[in-house]
Short mmCIF file of C-alpha atoms and ligand atoms in Angstrom, two decimals:
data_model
loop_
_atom_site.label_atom_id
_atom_site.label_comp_id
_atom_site.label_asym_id
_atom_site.label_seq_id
_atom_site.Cartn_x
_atom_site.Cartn_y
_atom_site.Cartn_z
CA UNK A 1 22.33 169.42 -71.83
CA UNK A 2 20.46 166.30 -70.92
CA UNK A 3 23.08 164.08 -72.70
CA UNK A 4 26.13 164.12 -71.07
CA UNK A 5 24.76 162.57 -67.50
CA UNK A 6 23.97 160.00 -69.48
CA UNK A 7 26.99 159.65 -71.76
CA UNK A 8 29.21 159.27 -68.37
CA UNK A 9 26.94 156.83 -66.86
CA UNK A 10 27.69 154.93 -69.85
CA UNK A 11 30.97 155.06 -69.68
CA UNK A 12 30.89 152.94 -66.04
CA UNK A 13 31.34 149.07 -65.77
CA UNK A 14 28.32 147.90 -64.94
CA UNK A 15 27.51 144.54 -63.49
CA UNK A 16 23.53 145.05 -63.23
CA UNK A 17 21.29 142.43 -61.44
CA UNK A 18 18.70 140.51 -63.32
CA UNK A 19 16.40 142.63 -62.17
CA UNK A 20 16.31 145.42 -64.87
CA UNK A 21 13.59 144.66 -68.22
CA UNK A 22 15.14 144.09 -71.56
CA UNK A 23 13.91 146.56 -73.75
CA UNK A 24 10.98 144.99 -76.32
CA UNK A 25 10.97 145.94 -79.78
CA UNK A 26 7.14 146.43 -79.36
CA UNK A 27 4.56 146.31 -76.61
CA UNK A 28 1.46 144.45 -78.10
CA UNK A 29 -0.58 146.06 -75.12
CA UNK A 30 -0.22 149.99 -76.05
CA UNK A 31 -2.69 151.36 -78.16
CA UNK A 32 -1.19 151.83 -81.72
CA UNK A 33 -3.81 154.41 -82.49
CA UNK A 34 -4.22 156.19 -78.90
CA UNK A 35 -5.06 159.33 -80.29
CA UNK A 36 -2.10 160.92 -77.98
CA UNK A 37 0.04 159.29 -79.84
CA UNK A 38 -1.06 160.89 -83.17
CA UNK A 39 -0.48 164.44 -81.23
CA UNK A 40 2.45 163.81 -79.66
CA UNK A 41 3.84 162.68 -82.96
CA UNK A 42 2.50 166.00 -84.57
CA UNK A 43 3.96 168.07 -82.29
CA UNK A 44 7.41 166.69 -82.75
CA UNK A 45 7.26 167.25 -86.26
CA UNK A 46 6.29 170.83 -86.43
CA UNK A 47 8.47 171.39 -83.51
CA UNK A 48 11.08 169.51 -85.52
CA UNK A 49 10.58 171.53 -88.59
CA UNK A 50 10.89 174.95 -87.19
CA UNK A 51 14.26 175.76 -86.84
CA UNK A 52 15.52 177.02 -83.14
CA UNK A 53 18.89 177.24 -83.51
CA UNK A 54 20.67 180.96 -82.68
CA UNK A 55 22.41 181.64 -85.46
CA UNK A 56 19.75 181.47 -88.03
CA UNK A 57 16.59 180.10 -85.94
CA UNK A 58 13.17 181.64 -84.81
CA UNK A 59 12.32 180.74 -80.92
CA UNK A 60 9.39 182.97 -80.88
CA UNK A 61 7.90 180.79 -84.00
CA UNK A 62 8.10 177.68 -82.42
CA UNK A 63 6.48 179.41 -78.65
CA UNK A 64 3.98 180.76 -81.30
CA UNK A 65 3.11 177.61 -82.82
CA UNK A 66 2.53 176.00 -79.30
CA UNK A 67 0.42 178.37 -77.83
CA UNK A 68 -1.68 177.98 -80.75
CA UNK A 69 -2.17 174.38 -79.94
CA UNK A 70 -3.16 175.88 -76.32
CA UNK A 71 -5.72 178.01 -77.49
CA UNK A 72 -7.50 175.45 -79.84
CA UNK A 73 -7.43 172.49 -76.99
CA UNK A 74 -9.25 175.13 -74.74
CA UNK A 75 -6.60 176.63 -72.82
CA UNK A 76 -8.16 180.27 -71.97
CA UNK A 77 -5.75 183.30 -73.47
CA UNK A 78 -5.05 184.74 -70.23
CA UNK A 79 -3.46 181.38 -69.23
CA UNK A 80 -1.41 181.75 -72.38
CA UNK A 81 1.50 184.20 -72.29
CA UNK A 82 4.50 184.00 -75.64
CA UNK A 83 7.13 186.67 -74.11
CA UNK A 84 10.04 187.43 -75.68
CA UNK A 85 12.88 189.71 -74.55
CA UNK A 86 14.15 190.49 -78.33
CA UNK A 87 12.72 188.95 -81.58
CA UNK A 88 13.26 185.23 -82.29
CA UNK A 89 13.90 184.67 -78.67
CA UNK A 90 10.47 184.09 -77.10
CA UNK A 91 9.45 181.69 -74.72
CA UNK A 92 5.76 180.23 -74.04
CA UNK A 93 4.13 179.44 -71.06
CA UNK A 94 0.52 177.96 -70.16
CA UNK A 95 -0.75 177.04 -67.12
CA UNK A 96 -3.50 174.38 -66.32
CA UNK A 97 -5.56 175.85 -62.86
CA UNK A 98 -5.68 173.39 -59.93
CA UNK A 99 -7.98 172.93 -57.00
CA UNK A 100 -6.11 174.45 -54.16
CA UNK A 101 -6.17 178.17 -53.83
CA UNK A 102 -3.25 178.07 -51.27
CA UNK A 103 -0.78 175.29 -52.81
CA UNK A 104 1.94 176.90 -54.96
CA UNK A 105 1.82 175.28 -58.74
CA UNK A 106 4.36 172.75 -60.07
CA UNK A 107 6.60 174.01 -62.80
CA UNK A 108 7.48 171.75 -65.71
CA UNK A 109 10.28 173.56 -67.95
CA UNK A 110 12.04 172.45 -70.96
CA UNK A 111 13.73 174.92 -73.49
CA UNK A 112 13.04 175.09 -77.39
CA UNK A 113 16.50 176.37 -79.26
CA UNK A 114 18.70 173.32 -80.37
CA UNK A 115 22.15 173.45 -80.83
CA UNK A 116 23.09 173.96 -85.04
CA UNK A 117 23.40 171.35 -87.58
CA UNK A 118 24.50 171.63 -91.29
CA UNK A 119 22.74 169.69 -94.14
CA UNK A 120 26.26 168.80 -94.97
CA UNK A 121 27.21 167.34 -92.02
CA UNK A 122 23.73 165.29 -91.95
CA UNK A 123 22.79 161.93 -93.98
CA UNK A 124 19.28 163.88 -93.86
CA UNK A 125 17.62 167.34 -93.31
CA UNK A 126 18.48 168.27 -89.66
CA UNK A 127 15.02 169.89 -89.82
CA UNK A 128 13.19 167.29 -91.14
CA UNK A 129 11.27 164.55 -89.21
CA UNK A 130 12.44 161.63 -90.73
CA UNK A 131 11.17 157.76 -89.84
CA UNK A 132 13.24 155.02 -90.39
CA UNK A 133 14.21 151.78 -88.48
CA UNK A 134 12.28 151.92 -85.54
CA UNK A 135 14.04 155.51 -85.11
CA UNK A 136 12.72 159.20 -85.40
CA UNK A 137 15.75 161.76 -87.11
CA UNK A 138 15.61 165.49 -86.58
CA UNK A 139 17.93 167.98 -84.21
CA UNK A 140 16.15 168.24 -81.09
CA UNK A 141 14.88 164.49 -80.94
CA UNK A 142 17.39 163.97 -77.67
CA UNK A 143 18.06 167.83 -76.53
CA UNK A 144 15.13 168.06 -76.33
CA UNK A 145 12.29 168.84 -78.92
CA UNK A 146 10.98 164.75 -77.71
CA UNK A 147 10.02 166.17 -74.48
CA UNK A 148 8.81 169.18 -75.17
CA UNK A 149 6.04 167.53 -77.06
CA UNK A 150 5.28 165.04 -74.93
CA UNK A 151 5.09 167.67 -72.33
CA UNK A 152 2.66 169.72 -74.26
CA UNK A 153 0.95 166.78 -75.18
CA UNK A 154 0.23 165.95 -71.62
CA UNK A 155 -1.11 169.53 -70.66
CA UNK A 156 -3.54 169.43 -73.82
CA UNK A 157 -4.67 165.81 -72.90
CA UNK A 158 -5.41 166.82 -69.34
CA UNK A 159 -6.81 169.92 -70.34
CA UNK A 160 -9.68 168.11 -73.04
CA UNK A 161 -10.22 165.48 -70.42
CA UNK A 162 -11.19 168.31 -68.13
CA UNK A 163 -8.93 167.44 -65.59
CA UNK A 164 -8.42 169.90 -62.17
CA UNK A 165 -5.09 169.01 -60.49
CA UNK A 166 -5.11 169.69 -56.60
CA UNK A 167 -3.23 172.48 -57.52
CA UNK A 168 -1.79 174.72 -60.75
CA UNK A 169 0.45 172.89 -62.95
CA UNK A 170 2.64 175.56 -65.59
CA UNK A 171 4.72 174.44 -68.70
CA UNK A 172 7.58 177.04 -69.59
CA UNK A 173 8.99 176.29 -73.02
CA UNK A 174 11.98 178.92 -73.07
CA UNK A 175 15.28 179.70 -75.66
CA UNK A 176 18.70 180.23 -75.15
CA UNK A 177 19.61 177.04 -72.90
CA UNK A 178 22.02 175.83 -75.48
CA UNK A 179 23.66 179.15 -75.63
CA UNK A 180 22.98 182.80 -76.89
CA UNK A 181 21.99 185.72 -74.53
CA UNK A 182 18.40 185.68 -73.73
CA UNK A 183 18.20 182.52 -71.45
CA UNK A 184 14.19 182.39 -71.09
CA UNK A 185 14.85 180.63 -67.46
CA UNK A 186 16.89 183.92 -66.49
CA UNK A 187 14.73 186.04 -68.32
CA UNK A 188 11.68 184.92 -67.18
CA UNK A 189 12.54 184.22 -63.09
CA UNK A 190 13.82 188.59 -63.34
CA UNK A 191 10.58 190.16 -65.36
CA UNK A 192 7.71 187.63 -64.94
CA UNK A 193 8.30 185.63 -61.95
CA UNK A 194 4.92 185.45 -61.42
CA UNK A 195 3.81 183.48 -64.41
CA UNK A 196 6.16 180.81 -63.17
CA UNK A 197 6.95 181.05 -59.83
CA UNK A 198 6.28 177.31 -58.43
CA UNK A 199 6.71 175.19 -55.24
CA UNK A 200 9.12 173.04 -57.52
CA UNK A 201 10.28 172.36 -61.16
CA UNK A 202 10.05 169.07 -62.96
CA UNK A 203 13.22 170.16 -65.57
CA UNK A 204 12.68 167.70 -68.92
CA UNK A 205 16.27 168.60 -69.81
CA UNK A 206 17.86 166.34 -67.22
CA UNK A 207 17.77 162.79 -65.86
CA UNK A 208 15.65 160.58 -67.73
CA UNK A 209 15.99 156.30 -68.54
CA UNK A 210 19.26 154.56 -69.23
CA UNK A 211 18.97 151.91 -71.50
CA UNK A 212 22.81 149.74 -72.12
CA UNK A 213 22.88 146.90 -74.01
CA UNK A 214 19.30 146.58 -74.83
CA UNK A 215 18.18 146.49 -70.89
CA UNK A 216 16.90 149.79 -69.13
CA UNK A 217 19.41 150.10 -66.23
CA UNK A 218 17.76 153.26 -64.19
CA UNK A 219 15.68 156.38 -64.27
CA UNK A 220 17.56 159.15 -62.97
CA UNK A 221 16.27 161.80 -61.71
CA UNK A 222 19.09 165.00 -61.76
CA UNK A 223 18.68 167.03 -58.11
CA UNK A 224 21.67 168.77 -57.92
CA UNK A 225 24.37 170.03 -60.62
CA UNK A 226 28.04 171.29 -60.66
CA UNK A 227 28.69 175.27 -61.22
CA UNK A 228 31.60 175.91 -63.66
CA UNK A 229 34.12 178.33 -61.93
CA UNK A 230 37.09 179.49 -63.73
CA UNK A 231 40.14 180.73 -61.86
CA UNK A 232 43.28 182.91 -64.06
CA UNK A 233 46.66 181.94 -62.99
CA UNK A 234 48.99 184.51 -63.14
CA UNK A 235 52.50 185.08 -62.57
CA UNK A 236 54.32 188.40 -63.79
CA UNK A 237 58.58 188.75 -63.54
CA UNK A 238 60.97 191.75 -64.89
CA UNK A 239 61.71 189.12 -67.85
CA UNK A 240 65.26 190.19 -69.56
CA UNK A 241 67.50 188.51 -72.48
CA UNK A 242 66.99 184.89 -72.49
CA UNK A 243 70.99 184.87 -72.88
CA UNK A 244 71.54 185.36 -69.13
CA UNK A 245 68.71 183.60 -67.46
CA UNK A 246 67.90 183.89 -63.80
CA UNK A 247 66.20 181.06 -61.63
CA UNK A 248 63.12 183.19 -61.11
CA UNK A 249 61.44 183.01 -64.50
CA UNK A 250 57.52 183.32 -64.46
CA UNK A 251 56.87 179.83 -66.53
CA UNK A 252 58.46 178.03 -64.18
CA UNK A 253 56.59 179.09 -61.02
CA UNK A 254 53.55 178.85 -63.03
CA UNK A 255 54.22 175.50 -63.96
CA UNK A 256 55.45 174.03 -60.49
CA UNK A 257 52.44 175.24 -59.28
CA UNK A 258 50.41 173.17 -61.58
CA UNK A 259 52.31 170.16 -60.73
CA UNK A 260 51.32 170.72 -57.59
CA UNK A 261 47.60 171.34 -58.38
CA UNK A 262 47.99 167.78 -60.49
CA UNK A 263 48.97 165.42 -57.06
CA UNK A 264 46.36 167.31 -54.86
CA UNK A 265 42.69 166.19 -54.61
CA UNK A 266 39.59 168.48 -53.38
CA UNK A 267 38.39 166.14 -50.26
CA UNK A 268 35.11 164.25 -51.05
CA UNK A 269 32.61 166.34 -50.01
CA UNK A 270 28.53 164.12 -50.91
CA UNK A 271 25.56 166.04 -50.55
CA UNK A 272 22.01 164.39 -50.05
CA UNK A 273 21.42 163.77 -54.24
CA UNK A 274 24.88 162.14 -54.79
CA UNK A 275 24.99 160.26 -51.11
CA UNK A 276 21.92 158.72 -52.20
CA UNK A 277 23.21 157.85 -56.04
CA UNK A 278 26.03 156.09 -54.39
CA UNK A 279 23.39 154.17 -52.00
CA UNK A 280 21.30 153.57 -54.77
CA UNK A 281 23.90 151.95 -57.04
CA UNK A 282 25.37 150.02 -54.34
CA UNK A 283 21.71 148.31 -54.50
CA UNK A 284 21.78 147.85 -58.60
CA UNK A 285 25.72 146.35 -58.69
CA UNK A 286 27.49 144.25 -57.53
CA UNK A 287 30.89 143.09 -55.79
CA UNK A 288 33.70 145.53 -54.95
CA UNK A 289 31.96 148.46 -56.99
CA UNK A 290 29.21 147.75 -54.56
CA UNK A 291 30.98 147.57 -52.02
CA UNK A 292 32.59 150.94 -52.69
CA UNK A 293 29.56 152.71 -53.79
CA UNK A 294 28.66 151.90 -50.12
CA UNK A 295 32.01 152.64 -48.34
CA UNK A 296 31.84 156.44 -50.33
CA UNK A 297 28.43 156.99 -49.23
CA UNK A 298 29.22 156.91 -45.29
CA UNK A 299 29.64 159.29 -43.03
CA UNK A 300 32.88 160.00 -42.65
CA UNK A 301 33.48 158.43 -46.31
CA UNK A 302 35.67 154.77 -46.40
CA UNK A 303 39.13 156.10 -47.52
CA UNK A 304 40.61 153.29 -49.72
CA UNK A 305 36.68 152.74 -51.32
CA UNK A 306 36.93 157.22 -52.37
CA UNK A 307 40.72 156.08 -53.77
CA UNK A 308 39.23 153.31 -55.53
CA UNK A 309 36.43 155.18 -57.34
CA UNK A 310 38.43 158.09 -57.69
CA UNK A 311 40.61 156.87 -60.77
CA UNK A 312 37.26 156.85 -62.61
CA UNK A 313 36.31 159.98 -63.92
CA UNK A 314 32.43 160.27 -63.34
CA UNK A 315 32.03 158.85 -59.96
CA UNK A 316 35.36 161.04 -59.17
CA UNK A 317 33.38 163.98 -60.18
CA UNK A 318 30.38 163.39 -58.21
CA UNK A 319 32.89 162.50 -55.31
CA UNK A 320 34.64 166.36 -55.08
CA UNK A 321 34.88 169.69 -56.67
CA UNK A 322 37.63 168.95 -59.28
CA UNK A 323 39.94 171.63 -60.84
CA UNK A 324 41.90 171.69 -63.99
CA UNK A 325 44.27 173.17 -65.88
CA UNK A 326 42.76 174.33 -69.20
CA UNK A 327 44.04 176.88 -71.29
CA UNK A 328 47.87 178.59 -70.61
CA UNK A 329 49.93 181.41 -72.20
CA UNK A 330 52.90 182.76 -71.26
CA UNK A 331 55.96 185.03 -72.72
CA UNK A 332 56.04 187.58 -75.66
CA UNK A 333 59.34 186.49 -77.43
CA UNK A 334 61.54 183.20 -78.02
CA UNK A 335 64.31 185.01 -76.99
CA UNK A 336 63.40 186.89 -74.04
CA UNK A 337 62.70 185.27 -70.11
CA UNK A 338 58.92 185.69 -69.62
CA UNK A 339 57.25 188.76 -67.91
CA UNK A 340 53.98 186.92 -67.82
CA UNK A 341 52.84 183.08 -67.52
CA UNK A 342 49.14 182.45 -67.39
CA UNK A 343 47.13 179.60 -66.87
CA UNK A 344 43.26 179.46 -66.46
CA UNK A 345 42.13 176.36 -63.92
CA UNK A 346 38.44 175.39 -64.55
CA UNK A 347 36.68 174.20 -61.59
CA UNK A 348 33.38 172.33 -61.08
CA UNK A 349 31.89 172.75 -57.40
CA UNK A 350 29.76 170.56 -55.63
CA UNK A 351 26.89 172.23 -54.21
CA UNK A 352 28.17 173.38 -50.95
CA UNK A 353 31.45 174.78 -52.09
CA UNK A 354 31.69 178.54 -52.24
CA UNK A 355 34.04 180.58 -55.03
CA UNK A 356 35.68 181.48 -52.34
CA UNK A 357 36.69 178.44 -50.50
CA UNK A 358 37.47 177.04 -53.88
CA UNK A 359 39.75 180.01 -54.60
CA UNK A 360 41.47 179.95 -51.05
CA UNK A 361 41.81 176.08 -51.57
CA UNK A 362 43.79 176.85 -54.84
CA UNK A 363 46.16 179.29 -53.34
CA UNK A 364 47.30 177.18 -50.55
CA UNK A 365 47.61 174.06 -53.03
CA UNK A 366 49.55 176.84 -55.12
CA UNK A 367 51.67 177.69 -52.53
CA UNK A 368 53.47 180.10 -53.82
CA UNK A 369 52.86 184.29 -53.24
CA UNK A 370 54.28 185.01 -56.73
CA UNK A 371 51.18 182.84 -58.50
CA UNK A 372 48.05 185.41 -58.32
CA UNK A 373 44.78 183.59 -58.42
CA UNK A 374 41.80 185.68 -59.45
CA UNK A 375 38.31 184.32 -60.84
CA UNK A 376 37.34 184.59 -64.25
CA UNK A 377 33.55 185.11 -63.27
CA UNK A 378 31.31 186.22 -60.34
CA UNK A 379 29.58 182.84 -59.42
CA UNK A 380 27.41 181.29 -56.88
CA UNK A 381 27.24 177.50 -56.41
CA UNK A 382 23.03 176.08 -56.91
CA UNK A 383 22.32 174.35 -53.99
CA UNK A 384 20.68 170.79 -54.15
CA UNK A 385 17.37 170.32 -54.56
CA UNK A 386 16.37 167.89 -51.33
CA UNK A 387 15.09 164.77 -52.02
CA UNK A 388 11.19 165.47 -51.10
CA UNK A 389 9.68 162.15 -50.79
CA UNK A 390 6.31 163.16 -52.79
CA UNK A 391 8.38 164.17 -55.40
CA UNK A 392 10.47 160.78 -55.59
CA UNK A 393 7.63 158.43 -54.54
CA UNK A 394 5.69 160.02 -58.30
CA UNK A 395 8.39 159.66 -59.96
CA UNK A 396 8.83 155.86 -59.02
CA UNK A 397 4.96 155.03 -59.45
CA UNK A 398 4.97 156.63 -63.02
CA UNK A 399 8.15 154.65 -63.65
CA UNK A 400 7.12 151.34 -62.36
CA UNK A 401 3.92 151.84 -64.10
CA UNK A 402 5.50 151.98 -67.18
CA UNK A 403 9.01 150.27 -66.88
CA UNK A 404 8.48 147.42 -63.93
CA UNK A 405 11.34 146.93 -61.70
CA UNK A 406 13.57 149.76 -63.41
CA UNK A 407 15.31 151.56 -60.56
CA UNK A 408 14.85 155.47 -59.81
CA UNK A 409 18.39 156.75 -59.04
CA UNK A 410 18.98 160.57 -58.28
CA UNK A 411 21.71 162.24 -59.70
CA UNK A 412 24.11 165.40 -59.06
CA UNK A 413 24.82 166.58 -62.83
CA UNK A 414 28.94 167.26 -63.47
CA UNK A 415 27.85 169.53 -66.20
CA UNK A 416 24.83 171.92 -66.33
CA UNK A 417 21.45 173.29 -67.31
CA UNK A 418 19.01 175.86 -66.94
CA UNK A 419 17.30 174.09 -63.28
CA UNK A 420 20.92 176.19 -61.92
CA UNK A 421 18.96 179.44 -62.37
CA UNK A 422 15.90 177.91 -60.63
CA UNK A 423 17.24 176.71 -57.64
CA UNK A 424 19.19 179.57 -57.01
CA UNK A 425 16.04 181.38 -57.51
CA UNK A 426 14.80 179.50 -54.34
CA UNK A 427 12.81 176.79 -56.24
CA UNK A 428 13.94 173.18 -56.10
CA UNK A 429 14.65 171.62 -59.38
CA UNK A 430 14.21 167.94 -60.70
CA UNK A 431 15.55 166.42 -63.85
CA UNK A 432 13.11 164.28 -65.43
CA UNK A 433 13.43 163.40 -68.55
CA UNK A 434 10.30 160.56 -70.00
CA UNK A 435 13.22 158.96 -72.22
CA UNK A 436 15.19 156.26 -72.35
CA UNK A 437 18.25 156.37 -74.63
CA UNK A 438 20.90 154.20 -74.82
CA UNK A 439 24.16 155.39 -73.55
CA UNK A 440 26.11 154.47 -76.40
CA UNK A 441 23.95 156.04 -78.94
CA UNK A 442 24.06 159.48 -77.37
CA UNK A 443 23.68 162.00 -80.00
CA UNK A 444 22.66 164.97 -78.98
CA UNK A 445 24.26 168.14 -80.10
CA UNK A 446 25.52 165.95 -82.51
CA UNK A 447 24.78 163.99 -86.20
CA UNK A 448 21.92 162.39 -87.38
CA UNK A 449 20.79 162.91 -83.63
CA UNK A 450 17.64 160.76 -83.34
CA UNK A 451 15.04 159.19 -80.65
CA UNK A 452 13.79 155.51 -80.72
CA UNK A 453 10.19 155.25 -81.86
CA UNK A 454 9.83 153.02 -78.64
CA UNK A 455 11.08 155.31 -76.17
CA UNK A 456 9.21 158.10 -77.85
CA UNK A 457 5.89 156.27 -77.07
CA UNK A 458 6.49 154.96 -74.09
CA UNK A 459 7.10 158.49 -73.05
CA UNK A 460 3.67 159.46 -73.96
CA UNK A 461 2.42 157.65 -71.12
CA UNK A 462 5.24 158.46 -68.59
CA UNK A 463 4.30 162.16 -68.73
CA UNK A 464 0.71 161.82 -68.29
CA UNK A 465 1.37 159.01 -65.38
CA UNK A 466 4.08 161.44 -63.56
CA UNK A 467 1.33 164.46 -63.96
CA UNK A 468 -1.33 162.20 -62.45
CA UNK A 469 0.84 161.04 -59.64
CA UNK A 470 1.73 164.52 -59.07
CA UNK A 471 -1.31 166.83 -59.23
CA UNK A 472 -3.95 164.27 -58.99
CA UNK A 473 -6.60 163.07 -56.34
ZN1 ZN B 501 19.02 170.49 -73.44
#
């Protein structure tokens, strides 16, 4: 899910310093032929070329093939496990030993389904690797086949170079993020905790480079994320013949109540990950934005700069838990007053919310007995994932090491992915993706999705320089 933090970054104005690199075509310094490059480039294509999609896919195929690349780099078969909770839904996970006996191992998780794609809807074979124009073709290539095999590329390069992290390092490739009911993450965290229980998760299916108009703007790194929380609306009268109408009728209540829903805000309410976005894109803009990305990040908030940054979508999202009006139904005949008006009000909380303050919040915005507010789901809000210095300082190094002067921004996610399950499981989750993409070429989940051959590459060496930084001496 990966793509849509960075499709509404993209949508902002930005007014960037200087200081970010353009993006070049090539880097004469990189080693065409590294042979890392070669694997990395395999993996993508046989990861490419198995098909992972729900409807018609095989997860356990693809976990399969993997852990056969495990076992002939070295990895022992005890430290390889393919579990599956139903055929074609399996998930693979290996682990590379460390030093310490008492530090808990670092997680790195990305998931293997893809969302579908026709032929018909494709200029090529969705399930092809195709190379053209500097740009790698295939479903998967942005959500998120690329990182998987740059990920399992890094754990087979460490592994033949013999490398001992100072402590365990595991890579969980699981099924069902995109949808379908076997989530691995879930899955896994209820019947095998132990194979990938961790001090903290590097999550390849969130944050990642920004690149807009040819010039990488920021490395994000996602720490926190928005849980979807539906509420039904409901408002039930006696009804009767719609020749003798009354002033109580059901749609109307229900729909003055949404008016009033419209002209009410949630109050801002920043965490630690989206206090420090706002602080860290006060530092990469300029003028009033900056000056508002500052007033929002204060404590108590500046009031006209949360008005000002309100009216734009994404930074009003990461401001406040937002509710809306989504689907609505109501009456049974055109010629009868209504015995039942329904609306159903999505909601996205920020981490410290509660279903139930949300839900009281509602009815007193409601205000009015006769609307009955009742959640669609059980939920719990996934608390942030606090922004440990060891983990941000690695994350910078391997950045700077490969991208110079591009910025490392955390994130709060308005939509969501599988590091929920994780940090509601107690583990702290961060969003790393090793890939730039440009925000107005976002494709995934959608046509001819593709990765630039560049960014590809350069993420070759991000992984193994974030592992290093991590786990290493
Ligand atoms: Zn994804």
């Amino acid at each position: 899910m990966t793509a849509y933090q960075r499709q509404f970054l993209g949508m902002l104005i930005w007014t960037p310093l200087a200081l970010a690199q353009s993006a070049p075509q090539h880097e004469a310094a990189l080693a065409q032929n590294a042979p890392e490059r070669e694997l990395a480039h395999d993996v993508l294509k046989e990861l490419i070329e198995i098909n992972t999609t729900d409807s018609s896919g095989d997860n356990t195929r693809a976990a399969e093939a993997m852990a056969a690349r495990f076992r002939s780099a070295g990895f022992a078969a005890s430290d390889i496990h393919v579990l599956a909770p139903v055929a074609r839904k399996g998930n693979v996970i290996v682990r590379l030993h460390g030093s310490s006996t008492t530090l808990k191992p670092i997680l790195f998780l990305g998931h293997l389904d893809v969302v579908e794609a026709r032929r018909d809807d494709w200029t090529f074979d969705p399930f092809k690797l195709v190379e053209q124009d500097g740009y790698i073709y295939g479903r998967g290539t942005q959500d998120m086949k690329t990182d998987d095999a740059l990920l399992v590329t890094t754990f087979i390069r460490l592994k033949q170079e013999g490398f001992v992290p100072v402590r365990d390092i595991v890579l969980a490739l699981t099924a069902d993020e995109e949808g379908g009911e076997h989530n691995g993450v879930q899955w896994l965290l209820k019947e095998h905790r132990n194979l990938i229980d961790a001090d903290y998760c590097i999550n390849a299916d969130a944050g990642g480079g920004q690149i807009k108009n040819g010039k990488r703007l920021l490395m994000g790194v996602q720490a926190a994320e928005k849980t979807f929380a539906s509420f039904r609306l409901t408002v039930r009268n006696r009804g009767g013949h719609s020749s003798l109408p009354v002033k109580d009728n059901a749609i109307y209540e229900l729909a003055d109540g949404l008016a009033r829903l419209e002209k009410s805000d949630f109050p801002p309410r920043l965490n630690e990950v989206s206090r420090s976005f706002f602080e860290r894109m006060a530092g990469i803009s300029t003028g009033q934005l900056a000056a508002d990305f500052r007033g929002v990040a204060r404590n108590p908030p500046d009031n006209a700069s949360v008005e000002r940054l309100s009216r734009e979508s994404y930074y009003n999202a990461v401001l406040r838990t937002t509710c809306v009006p989504t689907l609505l139904k109501g009456g049974h005949a055109e010629n009868a007053l209504p015995q039942l008006a329904e609306a159903v009000v999505n909601c996205r909380m920020v981490p410290d919310d509660t279903a139930g303050t949300i839900k009281d919040t509602l009815i007193s915005v409601l205000n009015d007995p006769k609307i009955v507010v009742t959640p669609v789901d059980e939920v719990s809000a996934s608390p942030f994932s606090p922004l440990r210095t060891d983990v941000l300082n690695a994350i910078t190094a391997a950045t700077d090491t490969i991208w110079p002067r591009v910025p490392v921004v955390p994130l709060m996610e308005t939509g969501a992915t599988d590091g929920k399950y994780l940090r509601l499981a107690g583990i702290p989750a961060y969003g790393v993706s090793a890939l730039f993409i440009d925000v107005d070429d976002i494709r995934a989940h959608g046509k001819d999705e593709r990765i630039g051959e560049q960014s590809f590459y350069d993420g070759v060496r991000f992984d193994y320089q974030l592992v290093k930084r991590l786990v290493g001496r």
